[in-house]
């Protein structure tokens, strides 16, 4: 019996190879932001981290600014996807406010948040970065709000929930930024628990009467 000839793997098109190269460079940029900070993120380091030649890097992104501007959108997409995954896993149970706060804290852990913080600080004095950040941050925040909205079936009161989520994120981001100076995860968590107690009290008053449940 004649065996069928093994099928040849499909060859990637030039467009596919180019797209994959860009993603490698953008992922490497995020890694460098986390490891070296914005000032230490150089195009040679990014090329080395991505495993590509400097010529290939320059072909796709001619300067550090070009590279970082593209990385801002790439990072925003990754943060949006992470937000949808994390908050989509929330189990409301009998403590929806606590579940919401715990999920927001978890969402802001890890390298994606650190990379975002490096870019936010850099954008303070770089108008090009600031403009790009201003474009993408609303999409990330909306992903968080869309996930949280599943707990709030009452459309008329949803603005109060949005305000609460923004206040909670402001508090936890402040705690995490201050922790960069002298890293101490346990101390940061203690501060978040303290802040959460105040946030919970405010939420229970603000959202009184809402049915925070999911079918």
mmCIF file of C-alpha atoms in Angstrom:
data_model
loop_
_atom_site.group_PDB
_atom_site.id
_atom_site.type_symbol
_atom_site.label_atom_id
_atom_site.label_comp_id
_atom_site.label_asym_id
_atom_site.label_seq_id
_atom_site.Cartn_x
_atom_site.Cartn_y
_atom_site.Cartn_z
ATOM 1 C CA UNK A 1 0.000 0.000 0.000
ATOM 2 C CA UNK A 2 1.420 3.346 -1.040
ATOM 3 C CA UNK A 3 1.775 5.807 1.744
ATOM 4 C CA UNK A 4 0.578 9.335 1.034
ATOM 5 C CA UNK A 5 3.372 11.815 0.649
ATOM 6 C CA UNK A 6 3.799 13.954 3.776
ATOM 7 C CA UNK A 7 2.305 17.363 3.320
ATOM 8 C CA UNK A 8 4.752 20.226 3.252
ATOM 9 C CA UNK A 9 4.355 22.867 5.945
ATOM 10 C CA UNK A 10 2.892 26.053 4.619
ATOM 11 C CA UNK A 11 5.525 28.692 4.089
ATOM 12 C CA UNK A 12 4.981 31.971 5.836
ATOM 13 C CA UNK A 13 4.455 34.942 3.612
ATOM 14 C CA UNK A 14 6.743 37.947 3.754
ATOM 15 C CA UNK A 15 3.934 39.880 5.412
ATOM 16 C CA UNK A 16 3.581 37.226 8.125
ATOM 17 C CA UNK A 17 7.324 37.174 8.772
ATOM 18 C CA UNK A 18 7.394 40.951 8.960
ATOM 19 C CA UNK A 19 4.454 41.010 11.397
ATOM 20 C CA UNK A 20 6.084 38.372 13.603
ATOM 21 C CA UNK A 21 9.326 40.344 13.629
ATOM 22 C CA UNK A 22 7.491 43.481 14.746
ATOM 23 C CA UNK A 23 5.797 41.612 17.575
ATOM 24 C CA UNK A 24 9.143 40.210 18.738
ATOM 25 C CA UNK A 25 10.627 43.689 18.787
ATOM 26 C CA UNK A 26 7.654 45.161 20.641
ATOM 27 C CA UNK A 27 7.617 42.363 23.216
ATOM 28 C CA UNK A 28 11.361 42.876 23.672
ATOM 29 C CA UNK A 29 10.768 46.597 24.186
ATOM 30 C CA UNK A 30 8.317 45.853 27.004
ATOM 31 C CA UNK A 31 10.823 43.447 28.559
ATOM 32 C CA UNK A 32 13.537 46.118 28.408
ATOM 33 C CA UNK A 33 11.265 48.735 29.965
ATOM 34 C CA UNK A 34 10.729 46.403 32.899
ATOM 35 C CA UNK A 35 14.369 45.392 33.304
ATOM 36 C CA UNK A 36 16.209 48.616 32.437
ATOM 37 C CA UNK A 37 13.598 51.360 32.728
ATOM 38 C CA UNK A 38 12.773 53.841 29.986
ATOM 39 C CA UNK A 39 16.174 55.549 30.029
ATOM 40 C CA UNK A 40 17.958 52.199 29.774
ATOM 41 C CA UNK A 41 15.761 50.895 26.968
ATOM 42 C CA UNK A 42 17.988 51.335 23.924
ATOM 43 C CA UNK A 43 17.495 50.054 20.400
ATOM 44 C CA UNK A 44 20.613 47.800 20.578
ATOM 45 C CA UNK A 45 19.268 46.216 23.771
ATOM 46 C CA UNK A 46 15.863 45.685 22.212
ATOM 47 C CA UNK A 47 17.389 44.097 19.100
ATOM 48 C CA UNK A 48 19.517 41.803 21.251
ATOM 49 C CA UNK A 49 16.557 40.821 23.443
ATOM 50 C CA UNK A 50 14.438 40.113 20.352
ATOM 51 C CA UNK A 51 17.232 38.076 18.785
ATOM 52 C CA UNK A 52 17.366 40.157 15.613
ATOM 53 C CA UNK A 53 20.056 42.183 13.916
ATOM 54 C CA UNK A 54 20.297 45.923 14.344
ATOM 55 C CA UNK A 55 19.615 46.236 10.641
ATOM 56 C CA UNK A 56 16.360 44.327 10.982
ATOM 57 C CA UNK A 57 15.366 46.475 13.950
ATOM 58 C CA UNK A 58 16.105 49.707 12.061
ATOM 59 C CA UNK A 59 14.171 48.405 9.059
ATOM 60 C CA UNK A 60 11.016 48.133 11.186
ATOM 61 C CA UNK A 61 11.592 51.001 13.608
ATOM 62 C CA UNK A 62 14.015 53.708 12.607
ATOM 63 C CA UNK A 63 14.453 55.255 16.052
ATOM 64 C CA UNK A 64 13.814 54.630 19.719
ATOM 65 C CA UNK A 65 10.844 56.979 19.561
ATOM 66 C CA UNK A 66 9.301 55.016 16.688
ATOM 67 C CA UNK A 67 9.838 51.804 18.617
ATOM 68 C CA UNK A 68 8.418 53.049 21.910
ATOM 69 C CA UNK A 69 5.403 54.713 20.297
ATOM 70 C CA UNK A 70 4.504 51.396 18.659
ATOM 71 C CA UNK A 71 5.176 49.576 21.935
ATOM 72 C CA UNK A 72 2.662 51.829 23.721
ATOM 73 C CA UNK A 73 -0.173 50.505 21.559
ATOM 74 C CA UNK A 74 1.139 46.946 21.803
ATOM 75 C CA UNK A 75 1.327 47.183 25.585
ATOM 76 C CA UNK A 76 -2.169 48.662 25.769
ATOM 77 C CA UNK A 77 -3.501 45.705 23.796
ATOM 78 C CA UNK A 78 -1.799 43.236 26.121
ATOM 79 C CA UNK A 79 -3.102 45.095 29.199
ATOM 80 C CA UNK A 80 -6.620 45.131 27.748
ATOM 81 C CA UNK A 81 -6.519 41.394 27.111
ATOM 82 C CA UNK A 82 -5.196 40.795 30.628
ATOM 83 C CA UNK A 83 -7.987 42.916 32.109
ATOM 84 C CA UNK A 84 -10.668 40.969 30.285
ATOM 85 C CA UNK A 85 -9.152 37.639 31.318
ATOM 86 C CA UNK A 86 -8.663 38.555 34.965
ATOM 87 C CA UNK A 87 -11.966 40.242 35.636
ATOM 88 C CA UNK A 88 -13.766 37.642 33.553
ATOM 89 C CA UNK A 89 -12.636 35.035 36.098
ATOM 90 C CA UNK A 90 -14.104 36.878 39.075
ATOM 91 C CA UNK A 91 -16.446 34.786 41.175
ATOM 92 C CA UNK A 92 -18.883 37.171 42.810
ATOM 93 C CA UNK A 93 -20.193 34.946 45.575
ATOM 94 C CA UNK A 94 -21.418 36.788 48.638
ATOM 95 C CA UNK A 95 -18.814 39.566 48.503
ATOM 96 C CA UNK A 96 -18.881 41.293 45.096
ATOM 97 C CA UNK A 97 -17.090 44.428 46.331
ATOM 98 C CA UNK A 98 -14.271 42.384 47.827
ATOM 99 C CA UNK A 99 -13.994 40.297 44.656
ATOM 100 C CA UNK A 100 -13.833 43.465 42.586
ATOM 101 C CA UNK A 101 -11.077 44.986 44.742
ATOM 102 C CA UNK A 102 -9.052 41.770 44.817
ATOM 103 C CA UNK A 103 -9.221 41.490 41.032
ATOM 104 C CA UNK A 104 -8.118 45.073 40.506
ATOM 105 C CA UNK A 105 -5.114 44.461 42.752
ATOM 106 C CA UNK A 106 -4.174 41.253 40.920
ATOM 107 C CA UNK A 107 -4.548 42.986 37.574
ATOM 108 C CA UNK A 108 -1.924 45.587 38.531
ATOM 109 C CA UNK A 109 0.731 43.054 39.508
ATOM 110 C CA UNK A 110 3.510 41.956 37.178
ATOM 111 C CA UNK A 111 5.547 43.333 34.297
ATOM 112 C CA UNK A 112 2.773 44.877 32.208
ATOM 113 C CA UNK A 113 1.955 47.418 34.916
ATOM 114 C CA UNK A 114 5.649 48.168 35.515
ATOM 115 C CA UNK A 115 6.185 48.814 31.800
ATOM 116 C CA UNK A 116 3.125 51.073 31.726
ATOM 117 C CA UNK A 117 4.436 53.066 34.684
ATOM 118 C CA UNK A 118 7.798 53.578 32.957
ATOM 119 C CA UNK A 119 5.971 54.999 29.950
ATOM 120 C CA UNK A 120 3.670 57.210 32.027
ATOM 121 C CA UNK A 121 6.651 58.792 33.774
ATOM 122 C CA UNK A 122 8.524 59.226 30.480
ATOM 123 C CA UNK A 123 5.444 60.854 28.974
ATOM 124 C CA UNK A 124 5.580 63.618 31.574
ATOM 125 C CA UNK A 125 8.410 65.302 29.660
ATOM 126 C CA UNK A 126 7.964 63.761 26.201
ATOM 127 C CA UNK A 127 5.037 65.220 24.295
ATOM 128 C CA UNK A 128 5.115 62.510 21.617
ATOM 129 C CA UNK A 129 4.791 59.718 24.169
ATOM 130 C CA UNK A 130 2.180 61.653 26.141
ATOM 131 C CA UNK A 131 0.022 62.071 23.047
ATOM 132 C CA UNK A 132 0.168 58.366 22.255
ATOM 133 C CA UNK A 133 -0.538 57.370 25.856
ATOM 134 C CA UNK A 134 -3.536 59.675 25.939
ATOM 135 C CA UNK A 135 -4.954 57.819 22.936
ATOM 136 C CA UNK A 136 -4.665 54.293 24.305
ATOM 137 C CA UNK A 137 -5.257 54.539 28.058
ATOM 138 C CA UNK A 138 -9.045 54.969 27.679
ATOM 139 C CA UNK A 139 -9.227 51.597 25.887
ATOM 140 C CA UNK A 140 -7.475 49.848 28.771
ATOM 141 C CA UNK A 141 -9.695 51.545 31.339
ATOM 142 C CA UNK A 142 -12.808 50.700 29.332
ATOM 143 C CA UNK A 143 -11.843 47.024 29.342
ATOM 144 C CA UNK A 144 -11.742 47.129 33.138
ATOM 145 C CA UNK A 145 -15.042 48.982 33.339
ATOM 146 C CA UNK A 146 -16.750 46.623 30.896
ATOM 147 C CA UNK A 147 -15.781 43.657 33.038
ATOM 148 C CA UNK A 148 -16.853 45.323 36.265
ATOM 149 C CA UNK A 149 -20.151 46.369 34.694
ATOM 150 C CA UNK A 150 -21.294 42.750 34.753
ATOM 151 C CA UNK A 151 -21.941 43.209 38.486
ATOM 152 C CA UNK A 152 -24.180 46.246 37.969
ATOM 153 C CA UNK A 153 -27.413 45.545 36.115
ATOM 154 C CA UNK A 154 -28.865 48.934 37.054
ATOM 155 C CA UNK A 155 -27.907 51.194 34.118
ATOM 156 C CA UNK A 156 -28.986 54.371 35.939
ATOM 157 C CA UNK A 157 -26.407 53.894 38.689
ATOM 158 C CA UNK A 158 -23.473 52.618 36.651
ATOM 159 C CA UNK A 159 -21.660 55.990 36.754
ATOM 160 C CA UNK A 160 -21.231 55.582 40.501
ATOM 161 C CA UNK A 161 -19.558 52.239 39.888
ATOM 162 C CA UNK A 162 -17.219 53.728 37.262
ATOM 163 C CA UNK A 163 -16.198 56.456 39.696
ATOM 164 C CA UNK A 164 -15.582 53.869 42.396
ATOM 165 C CA UNK A 165 -13.381 51.754 40.106
ATOM 166 C CA UNK A 166 -11.314 54.778 39.083
ATOM 167 C CA UNK A 167 -10.860 55.763 42.730
ATOM 168 C CA UNK A 168 -9.778 52.219 43.619
ATOM 169 C CA UNK A 169 -7.276 52.153 40.753
ATOM 170 C CA UNK A 170 -5.897 55.555 41.773
ATOM 171 C CA UNK A 171 -5.333 54.263 45.298
ATOM 172 C CA UNK A 172 -3.672 50.996 44.363
ATOM 173 C CA UNK A 173 -1.484 52.585 41.691
ATOM 174 C CA UNK A 174 -0.238 55.098 44.239
ATOM 175 C CA UNK A 175 0.634 52.279 46.626
ATOM 176 C CA UNK A 176 2.500 50.360 43.928
ATOM 177 C CA UNK A 177 4.425 53.401 42.690
ATOM 178 C CA UNK A 178 5.603 54.236 46.201
ATOM 179 C CA UNK A 179 6.672 50.616 46.580
ATOM 180 C CA UNK A 180 9.086 50.966 43.644
ATOM 181 C CA UNK A 181 11.372 53.094 45.829
ATOM 182 C CA UNK A 182 11.854 50.449 48.510
ATOM 183 C CA UNK A 183 10.253 47.215 47.293
ATOM 184 C CA UNK A 184 8.388 45.337 49.996
ATOM 185 C CA UNK A 185 5.450 43.265 48.662
ATOM 186 C CA UNK A 186 4.102 42.498 52.143
ATOM 187 C CA UNK A 187 4.062 46.177 53.105
ATOM 188 C CA UNK A 188 2.332 47.058 49.830
ATOM 189 C CA UNK A 189 -0.346 44.453 50.494
ATOM 190 C CA UNK A 190 -0.859 45.763 54.027
ATOM 191 C CA UNK A 191 -1.379 49.258 52.628
ATOM 192 C CA UNK A 192 -3.803 47.923 50.037
ATOM 193 C CA UNK A 193 -5.799 46.071 52.709
ATOM 194 C CA UNK A 194 -6.014 49.293 54.687
ATOM 195 C CA UNK A 195 -7.106 51.246 51.616
ATOM 196 C CA UNK A 196 -9.573 48.494 50.709
ATOM 197 C CA UNK A 197 -11.276 48.811 54.078
ATOM 198 C CA UNK A 198 -11.959 52.498 53.389
ATOM 199 C CA UNK A 199 -12.977 51.786 49.801
ATOM 200 C CA UNK A 200 -15.352 49.066 50.939
ATOM 201 C CA UNK A 201 -17.037 51.407 53.410
ATOM 202 C CA UNK A 202 -17.451 54.023 50.692
ATOM 203 C CA UNK A 203 -18.769 51.462 48.210
ATOM 204 C CA UNK A 204 -21.308 50.016 50.615
ATOM 205 C CA UNK A 205 -22.715 53.483 51.154
ATOM 206 C CA UNK A 206 -22.472 54.635 47.543
ATOM 207 C CA UNK A 207 -23.863 51.484 45.981
ATOM 208 C CA UNK A 208 -26.498 50.749 48.598
ATOM 209 C CA UNK A 209 -29.579 49.197 47.070
ATOM 210 C CA UNK A 210 -27.872 47.876 43.947
ATOM 211 C CA UNK A 211 -28.154 44.171 43.226
ATOM 212 C CA UNK A 212 -24.485 43.303 42.629
ATOM 213 C CA UNK A 213 -25.008 39.770 41.415
ATOM 214 C CA UNK A 214 -24.450 37.765 38.274
ATOM 215 C CA UNK A 215 -26.875 35.148 36.986
#
